[in-house]
Short mmCIF file of C-alpha atoms in Angstrom, two decimals:
data_model
loop_
_atom_site.label_atom_id
_atom_site.label_comp_id
_atom_site.label_asym_id
_atom_site.label_seq_id
_atom_site.Cartn_x
_atom_site.Cartn_y
_atom_site.Cartn_z
CA MET A 1253 -9.97 15.64 -17.57
CA ASN A 1254 -13.45 16.39 -18.62
CA GLY A 1255 -13.43 12.90 -19.93
CA GLU A 1256 -12.28 11.00 -16.74
CA MET A 1257 -15.31 12.80 -14.39
CA GLU A 1258 -17.51 11.46 -16.92
CA ILE A 1259 -16.66 7.88 -17.15
CA LEU A 1260 -16.06 7.98 -13.11
CA GLU A 1261 -19.65 9.51 -12.91
CA LYS A 1262 -21.43 7.28 -15.29
CA VAL A 1263 -19.71 4.28 -13.24
CA LYS A 1264 -21.23 6.17 -9.93
CA LYS A 1265 -24.83 6.43 -11.45
CA ALA A 1266 -24.95 2.15 -12.83
CA PHE A 1267 -23.27 0.98 -10.05
CA GLY A 1268 -24.23 2.69 -7.23
CA GLU A 1269 -22.53 4.03 -4.07
CA LYS A 1270 -20.88 0.50 -3.86
CA ALA A 1271 -18.72 1.56 -6.54
CA GLU A 1272 -16.40 4.07 -5.06
CA THR A 1273 -14.79 5.85 -7.48
CA ALA A 1274 -11.51 8.81 -7.15
CA PRO A 1275 -9.37 10.07 -9.58
CA LYS A 1276 -5.58 9.48 -8.60
CA TRP A 1277 -2.78 10.91 -10.70
CA GLU A 1278 -2.61 12.54 -14.60
CA ARG A 1279 -4.98 10.11 -16.18
CA GLN A 1280 -5.42 7.79 -13.59
CA SER A 1281 -8.39 6.74 -12.12
CA GLU A 1282 -9.62 3.79 -9.57
CA ILE A 1283 -12.55 2.06 -8.84
CA LYS A 1284 -13.04 0.16 -5.98
CA VAL A 1285 -15.81 -2.78 -6.34
CA PRO A 1286 -16.58 -5.61 -4.06
CA LEU A 1287 -16.31 -9.14 -5.65
CA GLU A 1288 -19.93 -9.35 -6.58
CA LEU A 1289 -19.75 -6.37 -9.25
CA LEU A 1290 -16.60 -6.69 -10.56
CA HIS A 1291 -17.65 -8.92 -13.64
CA PRO A 1292 -20.22 -6.55 -14.82
CA LEU A 1293 -18.23 -3.67 -14.02
CA LEU A 1294 -15.43 -4.90 -15.97
CA GLY A 1295 -17.89 -5.73 -18.76
CA TYR A 1296 -19.31 -2.22 -18.64
CA LEU A 1297 -15.94 -0.39 -18.89
CA ARG A 1298 -15.03 -2.93 -21.87
CA ALA A 1299 -17.86 -1.95 -23.85
CA GLN A 1300 -17.28 1.94 -22.93
CA GLY A 1301 -13.93 1.61 -24.85
CA PHE A 1302 -11.68 0.02 -21.88
CA GLY A 1303 -10.09 -2.36 -24.56
CA HIS A 1304 -6.48 -2.70 -23.58
CA LEU A 1305 -6.22 -5.02 -20.09
CA ALA A 1306 -2.52 -3.53 -19.44
CA MET A 1307 -2.18 -6.68 -16.79
CA ILE A 1308 -3.79 -8.16 -13.33
CA SER A 1309 -1.93 -7.39 -10.16
CA CYS A 1310 -2.55 -9.01 -6.73
CA VAL A 1311 -1.36 -7.39 -3.22
CA ASP A 1312 -0.89 -9.48 -0.20
CA TRP A 1313 -2.40 -7.15 2.54
CA ILE A 1314 -1.48 -9.85 5.55
CA GLU A 1315 -2.29 -7.48 8.09
CA GLU A 1316 -5.85 -7.67 6.61
CA GLY A 1317 -5.99 -11.15 5.75
CA GLU A 1318 -7.52 -10.12 2.52
CA PHE A 1319 -5.88 -10.16 -1.31
CA GLU A 1320 -6.27 -7.16 -3.43
CA LEU A 1321 -6.85 -7.84 -6.89
CA VAL A 1322 -6.15 -5.23 -9.13
CA TYR A 1323 -7.12 -5.23 -12.74
CA HIS A 1324 -5.37 -2.49 -15.20
CA LEU A 1325 -7.54 -0.83 -17.83
CA TRP A 1326 -6.55 1.06 -20.40
CA SER A 1327 -8.39 3.01 -23.14
CA TYR A 1328 -7.06 4.32 -26.55
CA GLU A 1329 -9.86 6.96 -27.01
CA LYS A 1330 -10.43 8.32 -23.86
CA ARG A 1331 -6.66 8.10 -22.98
CA LEU A 1332 -7.56 7.23 -19.31
CA HIS A 1333 -6.08 4.64 -17.06
CA LEU A 1334 -8.80 3.11 -14.79
CA LEU A 1335 -7.54 0.65 -11.36
CA VAL A 1336 -10.03 -1.44 -10.99
CA LYS A 1337 -9.94 -3.28 -7.58
CA THR A 1338 -11.60 -5.37 -5.51
CA ARG A 1339 -10.56 -7.24 -2.11
CA ILE A 1340 -11.20 -11.29 -1.75
CA ASP A 1341 -10.53 -13.20 1.73
CA ARG A 1342 -6.95 -14.70 1.79
CA GLU A 1343 -8.19 -18.00 2.94
CA ASN A 1344 -10.56 -19.35 0.77
CA PRO A 1345 -9.07 -16.79 -2.69
CA THR A 1346 -11.84 -17.74 -5.41
CA VAL A 1347 -12.83 -15.47 -8.27
CA GLU A 1348 -14.77 -16.65 -11.42
CA THR A 1349 -12.36 -15.99 -14.57
CA ILE A 1350 -12.75 -13.19 -16.51
CA ILE A 1351 -11.96 -15.03 -20.20
CA PRO A 1352 -15.01 -14.29 -21.68
CA ILE A 1353 -13.88 -10.45 -21.29
CA PHE A 1354 -10.81 -10.10 -21.87
CA ARG A 1355 -9.30 -13.52 -23.62
CA ILE A 1356 -5.55 -12.14 -22.95
CA ALA A 1357 -6.39 -12.77 -19.03
CA GLU A 1358 -5.93 -16.36 -19.34
CA THR A 1359 -2.01 -15.85 -18.73
CA TYR A 1360 -2.65 -13.62 -15.99
CA GLU A 1361 -4.83 -15.68 -14.22
CA ARG A 1362 -2.21 -18.44 -14.20
CA GLU A 1363 0.40 -16.81 -13.12
CA LEU A 1364 -1.42 -15.48 -10.32
CA HIS A 1365 -3.20 -19.30 -9.43
CA GLU A 1366 0.48 -20.20 -9.30
CA MET A 1367 2.15 -17.34 -7.87
CA PHE A 1368 -0.29 -16.39 -4.93
CA GLY A 1369 -3.02 -19.93 -4.58
CA ILE A 1370 -5.85 -18.44 -6.30
CA ASP A 1371 -8.26 -20.23 -7.87
CA PHE A 1372 -10.01 -19.03 -10.77
CA PRO A 1373 -13.17 -21.31 -11.75
CA GLY A 1374 -13.92 -21.19 -15.35
CA ASN A 1375 -9.95 -20.97 -16.71
CA PRO A 1376 -9.23 -23.66 -18.40
CA ASN A 1377 -5.20 -23.59 -18.33
CA LEU A 1378 -4.41 -23.60 -15.05
CA THR A 1379 -1.03 -25.36 -14.98
CA PRO A 1380 1.95 -24.09 -14.01
CA LEU A 1381 3.74 -21.35 -15.61
CA PHE A 1382 6.95 -20.23 -14.28
CA LEU A 1383 7.75 -23.17 -11.48
CA GLU A 1384 8.35 -26.71 -12.01
CA ASP A 1385 7.48 -28.98 -9.48
CA TRP A 1386 7.05 -26.87 -6.46
CA ASP A 1387 5.28 -28.47 -3.19
CA GLY A 1388 5.34 -25.26 -1.11
CA SER A 1389 3.50 -22.38 -0.33
CA PRO A 1390 2.52 -19.72 -3.50
CA PRO A 1391 5.66 -18.06 -3.42
CA MET A 1392 4.54 -14.41 -3.58
CA ARG A 1393 2.50 -14.18 -0.61
CA ARG A 1394 4.28 -12.09 2.24
CA ASP A 1395 4.10 -15.28 4.71
CA PHE A 1396 6.40 -16.94 2.03
CA ASP A 1397 10.30 -16.51 3.59
CA THR A 1398 12.82 -16.91 0.72
CA ARG A 1399 15.33 -17.19 2.65
CA LYS A 1400 14.28 -20.03 5.02
CA TYR A 1401 12.80 -22.28 2.02
CA VAL A 1402 16.30 -22.09 0.62
CA GLU A 1403 17.73 -22.91 4.06
CA GLU A 1404 15.11 -26.00 4.51
CA LYS A 1405 15.34 -27.26 0.68
CA TYR A 1406 18.76 -26.76 -0.36
CA GLY A 1407 20.93 -25.98 2.79
CA MET A 1408 22.69 -23.24 3.18
CA ILE A 1409 26.89 -23.48 3.96
CA ASP A 1410 27.12 -20.30 6.70
CA LEU A 1411 30.44 -19.24 6.17
CA THR A 1412 30.26 -15.76 8.55
CA LYS A 1413 31.28 -17.48 11.59
CA GLU A 1414 34.58 -19.05 9.92
CA LEU A 1415 35.63 -16.08 8.09
CA TRP A 1416 35.00 -13.46 11.28
CA LYS A 1417 36.19 -15.34 13.99
CA ARG A 1418 38.35 -13.91 16.02
CA GLU A 1419 41.53 -15.67 17.40
CA GLU A 1420 43.67 -15.14 20.09
CA PRO A 1421 47.70 -13.88 18.44
CA VAL A 1422 49.77 -16.78 18.48
CA LEU A 1423 53.34 -15.07 19.71
CA GLU A 1424 56.20 -17.25 19.28
CA GLY A 1425 58.78 -18.04 21.76
CA GLU A 1426 58.44 -15.75 24.72
CA ASN A 1427 57.55 -12.00 24.41
CA GLY A 1428 57.37 -12.46 20.58
CA GLU A 1429 61.19 -13.70 19.90
CA ASP A 1430 62.14 -16.23 18.30
CA MET B 1158 1.67 -50.23 -39.35
CA GLU B 1159 0.90 -47.38 -37.12
CA ARG B 1160 0.81 -44.17 -38.81
CA ILE B 1161 2.77 -41.20 -37.54
CA GLU B 1162 -0.07 -37.83 -37.35
CA HIS B 1163 2.86 -35.11 -36.76
CA PHE B 1164 6.32 -34.54 -36.10
CA GLU B 1165 7.38 -32.99 -33.01
CA TYR B 1166 10.41 -30.46 -32.79
CA PHE B 1167 11.67 -28.41 -29.84
CA ILE B 1168 12.98 -24.63 -30.50
CA GLY B 1169 14.85 -23.79 -27.35
CA PRO B 1170 15.73 -23.21 -24.14
CA GLN B 1171 18.69 -22.67 -25.60
CA HIS B 1172 18.74 -21.55 -29.61
CA PRO B 1173 18.99 -18.54 -32.09
CA GLY B 1174 15.16 -18.03 -32.66
CA VAL B 1175 14.55 -16.51 -29.31
CA THR B 1176 16.95 -14.21 -27.29
CA GLY B 1177 17.35 -15.94 -23.94
CA ASN B 1178 15.98 -18.70 -22.42
CA MET B 1179 12.64 -20.02 -23.27
CA SER B 1180 11.53 -22.84 -25.38
CA TYR B 1181 8.42 -23.42 -27.39
CA HIS B 1182 7.23 -27.18 -28.35
CA LEU B 1183 5.71 -27.55 -31.62
CA TRP B 1184 3.56 -30.69 -33.48
CA ALA B 1185 4.14 -30.38 -37.59
CA ARG B 1186 2.68 -32.08 -40.38
CA GLY B 1187 4.93 -32.29 -43.05
CA ASP B 1188 6.26 -28.96 -42.73
CA GLU B 1189 2.97 -26.82 -41.52
CA ILE B 1190 2.57 -25.87 -37.22
CA VAL B 1191 -0.19 -27.89 -36.15
CA LYS B 1192 0.00 -26.90 -32.21
CA ILE B 1193 2.78 -24.57 -30.66
CA VAL B 1194 2.56 -24.62 -26.78
CA SER B 1195 5.40 -22.27 -24.94
CA SER B 1196 7.26 -23.46 -22.07
CA VAL B 1197 9.09 -20.18 -19.94
CA GLY B 1198 10.72 -21.13 -16.27
CA TYR B 1199 14.22 -20.89 -17.35
CA LEU B 1200 14.79 -17.40 -16.22
CA HIS B 1201 12.49 -16.87 -13.52
CA ARG B 1202 14.95 -15.12 -10.76
CA GLY B 1203 12.15 -13.47 -8.73
CA PHE B 1204 13.21 -10.05 -8.56
CA GLU B 1205 10.08 -8.78 -7.49
CA LYS B 1206 9.68 -10.82 -4.19
CA LEU B 1207 13.16 -9.85 -3.56
CA MET B 1208 12.47 -6.52 -4.25
CA GLU B 1209 9.90 -6.88 -0.97
CA TYR B 1210 13.02 -7.30 0.93
CA ARG B 1211 15.32 -4.06 -0.16
CA PHE B 1212 14.82 -0.89 0.64
CA TRP B 1213 13.76 1.79 -1.89
CA ILE B 1214 17.03 2.92 -3.16
CA GLN B 1215 18.73 -0.86 -3.10
CA ASN B 1216 16.01 -1.99 -6.03
CA VAL B 1217 17.98 0.25 -8.41
CA PRO B 1218 20.94 -2.03 -9.09
CA MET B 1219 18.33 -4.68 -9.04
CA VAL B 1220 15.63 -3.49 -12.03
CA PRO B 1221 17.58 -3.56 -15.04
CA ARG B 1222 18.50 -7.28 -15.04
CA ILE B 1223 14.48 -7.59 -15.52
CA CYS B 1224 15.47 -6.54 -19.60
CA VAL B 1225 18.45 -7.53 -20.90
CA PRO B 1226 19.16 -6.12 -24.09
CA GLU B 1227 17.08 -2.51 -23.41
CA PRO B 1228 17.25 -2.20 -19.46
CA ASP B 1229 17.38 1.67 -19.30
CA VAL B 1230 13.38 1.29 -19.12
CA ASN B 1231 13.23 -0.13 -16.08
CA GLU B 1232 15.41 2.16 -14.30
CA ILE B 1233 13.28 4.86 -15.86
CA LEU B 1234 9.84 2.92 -14.38
CA TYR B 1235 11.21 1.95 -11.10
CA ALA B 1236 12.46 5.47 -10.82
CA MET B 1237 9.15 7.19 -12.37
CA GLY B 1238 7.20 5.15 -10.05
CA VAL B 1239 8.79 5.80 -6.42
CA GLU B 1240 8.66 10.07 -7.59
CA ARG B 1241 5.35 9.75 -7.98
CA LEU B 1242 5.04 8.18 -5.04
CA ALA B 1243 6.97 10.12 -2.78
CA GLY B 1244 6.61 13.79 -4.75
CA LEU B 1245 9.92 13.93 -5.53
CA GLU B 1246 11.00 16.73 -8.77
CA VAL B 1247 13.20 15.89 -11.44
CA PRO B 1248 15.48 18.56 -12.92
CA GLU B 1249 14.60 19.22 -16.19
CA ARG B 1250 18.29 18.79 -17.53
CA ALA B 1251 17.88 15.33 -15.76
CA GLN B 1252 15.01 14.47 -17.47
CA TYR B 1253 16.74 15.48 -21.08
CA ILE B 1254 19.23 13.29 -19.91
CA ARG B 1255 17.10 10.34 -19.35
CA VAL B 1256 15.39 11.07 -22.86
CA LEU B 1257 19.10 10.70 -24.11
CA VAL B 1258 19.74 7.69 -22.30
CA LEU B 1259 16.33 6.50 -23.58
CA GLU B 1260 16.51 6.79 -27.04
CA LEU B 1261 20.26 5.47 -27.31
CA ALA B 1262 19.04 2.69 -25.86
CA ARG B 1263 16.26 1.95 -28.17
CA LEU B 1264 18.32 2.37 -30.61
CA SER B 1265 21.02 -0.33 -29.62
CA ALA B 1266 17.69 -2.40 -29.28
CA TYR B 1267 16.70 -2.42 -32.55
CA LEU B 1268 20.00 -2.86 -34.03
CA PHE B 1269 19.72 -6.11 -31.80
CA TYR B 1270 16.88 -6.93 -33.21
CA PHE B 1271 17.65 -6.43 -36.84
CA ALA B 1272 20.72 -8.54 -36.40
CA GLY B 1273 18.33 -11.19 -34.49
CA VAL B 1274 15.88 -10.85 -37.85
CA ALA B 1275 18.65 -11.33 -40.43
CA GLY B 1276 20.44 -14.05 -37.87
CA ALA B 1277 17.12 -15.71 -38.23
CA LEU B 1278 16.75 -15.20 -42.00
CA GLY B 1279 20.29 -16.60 -42.71
CA LEU B 1280 21.66 -13.44 -43.87
CA TYR B 1281 24.97 -13.22 -41.40
CA THR B 1282 26.76 -10.60 -43.40
CA ILE B 1283 23.74 -8.28 -41.36
CA PRO B 1284 24.58 -9.40 -37.76
CA GLN B 1285 27.69 -8.51 -37.92
CA TRP B 1286 27.28 -4.94 -39.23
CA ALA B 1287 24.31 -4.45 -36.66
CA ILE B 1288 26.18 -5.92 -33.55
CA GLY B 1289 29.32 -3.90 -34.21
CA ASP B 1290 27.31 -0.11 -34.68
CA ARG B 1291 25.38 -1.35 -31.82
CA ASP B 1292 28.54 -1.15 -30.35
CA TYR B 1293 29.71 2.74 -30.95
CA ILE B 1294 26.16 3.47 -28.56
CA LEU B 1295 27.60 0.96 -25.85
CA ASP B 1296 30.86 2.94 -25.86
CA LEU B 1297 28.86 5.79 -25.04
CA PHE B 1298 26.68 4.40 -22.56
CA GLU B 1299 30.32 3.10 -20.99
CA GLU B 1300 31.50 6.90 -21.30
CA LEU B 1301 28.41 8.34 -19.37
CA THR B 1302 28.00 5.53 -17.44
CA GLY B 1303 30.54 3.64 -16.69
CA GLY B 1304 28.65 -0.02 -17.79
CA ARG B 1305 27.90 -1.73 -21.43
CA VAL B 1306 24.99 -3.32 -20.54
CA TYR B 1307 23.36 -2.45 -17.35
CA HIS B 1308 23.78 1.32 -16.71
CA ILE B 1309 22.21 1.57 -13.47
CA PHE B 1310 22.26 5.60 -14.21
CA ILE B 1311 18.58 6.76 -13.95
CA THR B 1312 17.66 6.97 -10.05
CA PRO B 1313 14.80 8.67 -8.14
CA GLY B 1314 15.29 11.89 -8.25
CA GLY B 1315 17.07 12.14 -11.78
CA VAL B 1316 20.16 10.65 -13.38
CA ARG B 1317 23.56 9.59 -11.47
CA ARG B 1318 25.70 12.01 -12.98
CA ASP B 1319 26.10 14.55 -15.52
CA LEU B 1320 27.21 14.36 -19.09
CA PRO B 1321 31.29 14.02 -19.37
CA PRO B 1322 33.21 17.26 -20.86
CA GLY B 1323 32.91 16.60 -25.09
CA PHE B 1324 30.29 13.61 -24.86
CA LYS B 1325 27.84 15.55 -27.18
CA GLU B 1326 30.20 15.90 -29.66
CA LYS B 1327 30.56 11.35 -29.28
CA VAL B 1328 26.89 11.09 -29.53
CA ARG B 1329 26.39 13.12 -32.71
CA LYS B 1330 30.11 11.38 -34.52
CA VAL B 1331 27.78 8.12 -33.68
CA LEU B 1332 24.11 9.21 -35.15
CA LYS B 1333 26.00 10.90 -38.11
CA HIS B 1334 27.66 7.30 -38.54
CA LEU B 1335 24.30 5.33 -38.38
CA LYS B 1336 22.38 7.88 -40.24
CA ASP B 1337 25.44 7.27 -43.56
CA ARG B 1338 24.71 3.44 -42.43
CA LEU B 1339 21.23 3.54 -42.86
CA SER B 1340 21.05 3.24 -47.01
CA ASP B 1341 24.04 0.33 -46.71
CA TYR B 1342 21.11 -1.16 -44.58
CA ASP B 1343 18.21 -0.89 -46.96
CA ARG B 1344 20.45 -2.31 -50.03
CA LEU B 1345 21.63 -5.19 -47.92
CA TYR B 1346 18.87 -6.01 -45.70
CA PHE B 1347 15.68 -3.60 -45.96
CA ASP B 1348 15.21 -3.97 -49.98
CA ASN B 1349 16.66 -7.46 -50.13
CA ALA B 1350 14.44 -9.66 -52.16
CA LEU B 1351 15.05 -12.92 -49.85
CA PHE B 1352 14.09 -10.41 -46.89
CA ILE B 1353 11.06 -9.58 -48.79
CA LYS B 1354 10.28 -13.21 -50.25
CA ARG B 1355 10.60 -14.53 -46.58
CA THR B 1356 9.13 -12.22 -44.35
CA LYS B 1357 6.13 -10.55 -46.89
CA GLY B 1358 2.37 -11.94 -45.92
CA VAL B 1359 3.79 -14.48 -43.02
CA ALA B 1360 2.21 -14.60 -40.08
CA VAL B 1361 -0.65 -11.57 -40.63
CA MET B 1362 -2.14 -9.90 -37.86
CA THR B 1363 -5.38 -7.60 -38.34
CA LYS B 1364 -5.64 -4.63 -36.04
CA GLU B 1365 -8.49 -5.98 -34.22
CA TYR B 1366 -6.97 -9.03 -33.18
CA ALA B 1367 -3.90 -6.94 -32.15
CA LEU B 1368 -5.93 -5.05 -30.28
CA GLU B 1369 -7.90 -7.77 -28.47
CA MET B 1370 -4.81 -9.67 -27.17
CA GLY B 1371 -2.93 -6.96 -26.08
CA VAL B 1372 -0.32 -6.19 -28.68
CA THR B 1373 1.48 -3.22 -27.91
CA GLY B 1374 4.20 -0.93 -29.16
CA PRO B 1375 5.71 -1.77 -32.85
CA ASN B 1376 3.63 -4.87 -33.30
CA LEU B 1377 0.44 -2.51 -32.55
CA ARG B 1378 1.62 0.03 -35.20
CA ALA B 1379 2.62 -2.27 -37.95
CA THR B 1380 -0.98 -3.78 -37.86
CA GLY B 1381 -2.13 -0.04 -38.82
CA PHE B 1382 -3.34 1.64 -35.69
CA ARG B 1383 -1.47 4.71 -34.81
CA TYR B 1384 -0.29 4.66 -30.97
CA ASP B 1385 2.83 5.31 -28.98
CA VAL B 1386 2.77 6.13 -25.06
CA ARG B 1387 5.02 8.32 -25.76
CA ARG B 1388 2.00 10.67 -26.93
CA GLY B 1389 -0.65 9.22 -25.95
CA ASP B 1390 0.66 8.96 -22.19
CA PRO B 1391 3.67 11.08 -22.13
CA TYR B 1392 6.37 11.36 -19.87
CA LEU B 1393 9.73 13.36 -19.12
CA VAL B 1394 10.07 15.83 -21.86
CA TYR B 1395 8.51 14.02 -24.80
CA PRO B 1396 5.84 16.51 -25.07
CA LYS B 1397 8.02 19.37 -26.37
CA LEU B 1398 10.26 16.85 -28.40
CA GLU B 1399 8.90 16.98 -32.44
CA PHE B 1400 8.83 13.15 -33.66
CA ASP B 1401 6.65 11.13 -35.89
CA ILE B 1402 4.93 7.86 -34.91
CA PRO B 1403 4.95 5.67 -38.36
CA VAL B 1404 2.70 3.00 -39.41
CA THR B 1405 3.19 0.57 -41.78
CA GLY B 1406 0.17 -1.46 -41.52
CA GLY B 1407 0.71 -4.97 -43.18
CA GLY B 1408 0.76 -6.63 -40.13
CA ASP B 1409 3.36 -9.44 -41.22
CA ASN B 1410 6.72 -10.23 -40.39
CA TYR B 1411 7.51 -7.58 -43.09
CA SER B 1412 5.93 -4.63 -41.60
CA ARG B 1413 7.26 -5.28 -38.41
CA VAL B 1414 10.55 -4.94 -39.40
CA MET B 1415 10.20 -1.98 -41.88
CA GLN B 1416 7.70 -0.06 -38.51
CA ARG B 1417 11.13 -0.20 -36.39
CA ARG B 1418 13.35 0.69 -38.98
CA LEU B 1419 11.22 3.86 -39.64
CA GLU B 1420 10.77 4.24 -35.61
CA PHE B 1421 15.07 3.76 -36.03
CA GLU B 1422 15.12 7.13 -38.01
CA GLU B 1423 12.73 8.93 -35.58
CA SER B 1424 14.68 8.65 -32.49
CA ILE B 1425 18.21 9.79 -34.26
CA ARG B 1426 15.38 12.98 -35.04
CA ILE B 1427 15.06 12.97 -30.99
CA ILE B 1428 18.60 12.71 -29.71
CA GLU B 1429 19.54 15.50 -31.88
CA GLN B 1430 16.61 17.69 -30.64
CA VAL B 1431 17.60 16.48 -26.71
CA LEU B 1432 21.18 17.81 -27.51
CA ASP B 1433 20.39 21.32 -28.80
CA MET B 1434 17.38 21.68 -25.94
CA MET B 1435 19.67 20.07 -23.33
CA PRO B 1436 19.49 23.10 -20.65
CA GLU B 1437 21.90 23.58 -18.25
CA GLY B 1438 21.28 23.13 -14.48
CA PRO B 1439 21.80 20.22 -11.82
CA VAL B 1440 21.16 16.51 -12.52
CA ILE B 1441 19.31 14.70 -9.27
CA THR B 1442 17.61 16.13 -6.25
CA LYS B 1443 18.69 15.56 -3.05
CA LEU B 1444 17.16 12.45 -1.46
CA PRO B 1445 16.56 11.72 2.01
CA ASN B 1446 18.60 8.94 3.92
CA PRO B 1447 18.17 5.52 2.31
CA PHE B 1448 17.63 4.06 5.49
CA ARG B 1449 14.71 5.88 6.94
CA TRP B 1450 13.14 6.52 3.80
CA LYS B 1451 9.59 6.20 4.56
CA ILE B 1452 7.17 6.44 1.42
CA GLU B 1453 3.08 7.32 2.31
CA LYS B 1454 0.73 4.34 1.29
CA ASN B 1455 -0.47 4.62 -1.98
CA ASP B 1456 0.20 3.02 -4.94
CA VAL B 1457 0.33 4.16 -8.99
CA TYR B 1458 0.60 2.57 -12.30
CA VAL B 1459 3.78 3.39 -14.96
CA ARG B 1460 3.68 2.96 -18.38
CA VAL B 1461 6.70 4.09 -20.67
CA GLU B 1462 6.91 2.93 -24.71
CA SER B 1463 9.87 0.16 -25.04
CA SER B 1464 11.49 -1.17 -27.86
CA LYS B 1465 8.95 -4.20 -27.81
CA GLY B 1466 5.87 -2.48 -26.28
CA GLU B 1467 4.13 -0.60 -23.16
CA PHE B 1468 6.32 -1.26 -20.53
CA GLY B 1469 4.45 -0.96 -17.02
CA TYR B 1470 5.53 -0.68 -13.68
CA TYR B 1471 2.59 -1.06 -10.46
CA VAL B 1472 4.65 0.04 -7.47
CA VAL B 1473 2.36 -0.05 -4.13
CA SER B 1474 4.15 1.39 -0.81
CA ASP B 1475 2.71 0.75 2.05
CA GLY B 1476 4.16 3.29 4.31
CA SER B 1477 7.33 1.56 5.21
CA GLU B 1478 10.98 1.79 4.01
CA LYS B 1479 10.38 -0.91 1.85
CA PRO B 1480 7.57 -1.32 -1.46
CA ARG B 1481 4.96 -3.37 -0.49
CA ARG B 1482 4.50 -4.87 -4.16
CA ILE B 1483 5.75 -4.22 -7.58
CA HIS B 1484 4.78 -5.95 -10.77
CA VAL B 1485 5.79 -5.73 -13.73
CA ARG B 1486 4.16 -5.67 -16.93
CA GLY B 1487 6.43 -7.15 -19.91
CA PRO B 1488 5.61 -6.05 -23.33
CA SER B 1489 6.61 -10.16 -24.15
CA TYR B 1490 4.63 -11.20 -21.90
CA THR B 1491 1.37 -11.34 -24.11
CA HIS B 1492 3.17 -11.19 -27.33
CA GLY B 1493 5.06 -14.47 -26.38
CA ILE B 1494 2.77 -16.75 -24.54
CA GLN B 1495 -0.46 -16.44 -25.81
CA VAL B 1496 -0.20 -14.57 -29.03
CA ALA B 1497 2.89 -16.77 -30.36
CA GLN B 1498 0.58 -19.81 -29.22
CA GLU B 1499 -1.91 -18.61 -31.32
CA MET B 1500 -0.04 -17.43 -34.37
CA ALA B 1501 2.48 -19.52 -35.00
CA VAL B 1502 0.42 -22.09 -36.14
CA GLY B 1503 0.07 -22.47 -39.74
CA LEU B 1504 3.71 -21.71 -40.46
CA ARG B 1505 6.34 -23.28 -41.78
CA ILE B 1506 8.66 -24.62 -39.37
CA ALA B 1507 11.16 -22.50 -40.73
CA ASP B 1508 9.61 -19.65 -40.76
CA VAL B 1509 8.76 -19.85 -36.52
CA PRO B 1510 12.15 -18.53 -35.77
CA VAL B 1511 12.04 -15.37 -37.60
CA PHE B 1512 8.04 -14.78 -36.51
CA LEU B 1513 9.39 -14.95 -32.90
CA PHE B 1514 12.32 -12.68 -33.91
CA SER B 1515 10.19 -10.29 -35.38
CA MET B 1516 7.30 -9.95 -32.51
CA ASP B 1517 10.51 -8.94 -30.50
CA VAL B 1518 9.93 -11.71 -27.90
CA CYS B 1519 12.54 -10.97 -24.96
CA PRO B 1520 11.95 -14.03 -22.39
CA PRO B 1521 13.84 -11.89 -19.48
CA ASP B 1522 10.62 -9.57 -19.32
CA ILE B 1523 8.04 -12.44 -19.43
CA GLU B 1524 9.57 -13.85 -16.27
CA ARG B 1525 11.23 -11.29 -14.04
#
């Protein structure tokens, strides 16, 4: 627990009040920074021993018109996980690539580019990863409706009405007699 | 006359070199690979998106499908994430049963792995043996959970049911069988001159490179870095159990296989302790009504040590009945795309499937 508070205080000292730090769970803390401080902060943390970038997540807060990028860092020596969070505008999402800091970020940025439509200037390989000939809006955004897309693209056969149609019972002959 | 610079080859999408649908595009000059590009997308099922449409408890049957050879890590990760966010306590007996299931799954995944590497080398007796031995573990799973491959057994709050009568004895019998078999495997496989010649010194990965590229799990330990999530970021009852973290340290195909062979014994050791130490008690806590189960706005990253490396879930809740976002970190994501593209250059064509199998590249967890 001591090492945890130590690194959070160091970050506070180096980056001032703009970096909001808070311990979150056991061996897990979060740091919220504005976008302009993201790259210096990641470089600083890498130098402090946070060498393992577990992944880069994106959460679509559509109500607030923002994407939240979460960089998951882990330090093998300090045994501490950091959630480095930054918010970007949903309309024009652009973040400078972090490949110079973490080389492994290339594929994660490639996926975010494809699934959320975030642009990463500086990433040389933003080609499609999972999808092929995709023409719709980025599919992991909250406003992308999978069912609607399937209905429009492929069409859907709705059997519910036929299967659950109630018919009046037909009686053969009068009063049900032969 | 036009000179041919290199030949192009394709591994996959259906090929014994990869356990799932995924392809690699190879450019070779003579017998040497000069360029390799991975191509994924054959298995993308959009689970992360589908989970956002379902209630918290409805996702339980879906998550194991994310990784086919070892599905239980997904169940435990989803359960751990939801338990942390909802503040649920898991009964101790359930935690022991979870460790039992996870370690049995690890054994079965390693047997699958041994079969895969041996098959890629053309040693076809070993796959027959390993898949046969794996079936004993699947039989145990069938008796415990009702399912052989997907168990849907670990749910938020505990496990679905208690051990059936006489189950511990059956597990002990299977473990004894596996331990006895290891010496046979050693003679046929791990001490086999052909196996050693084909794998030693091939595709060497240094410790620095592995750390830089986010390589985790047995592949990282095979480069000589001693780290295991079960010790480094412990979960369940692993701190109470006694086991070692073996390290081989060559970083080549041979050490990656031998690393798993050593960890195989440690997993057997863990299961034996779990069977002895398991306390009596309930196996699941009471859960709220699933249709009205709201979880406070919060987020958490949980990770476990899978047979392939660090498996992680980032679970985000926005205070409603459904998850806001669940992001899955599969260990093969880094191993199978960027690392494979860089490491396979310079290998011979026949060594590429062996290399991919020795890294345990598993396409289903790349694509989710």
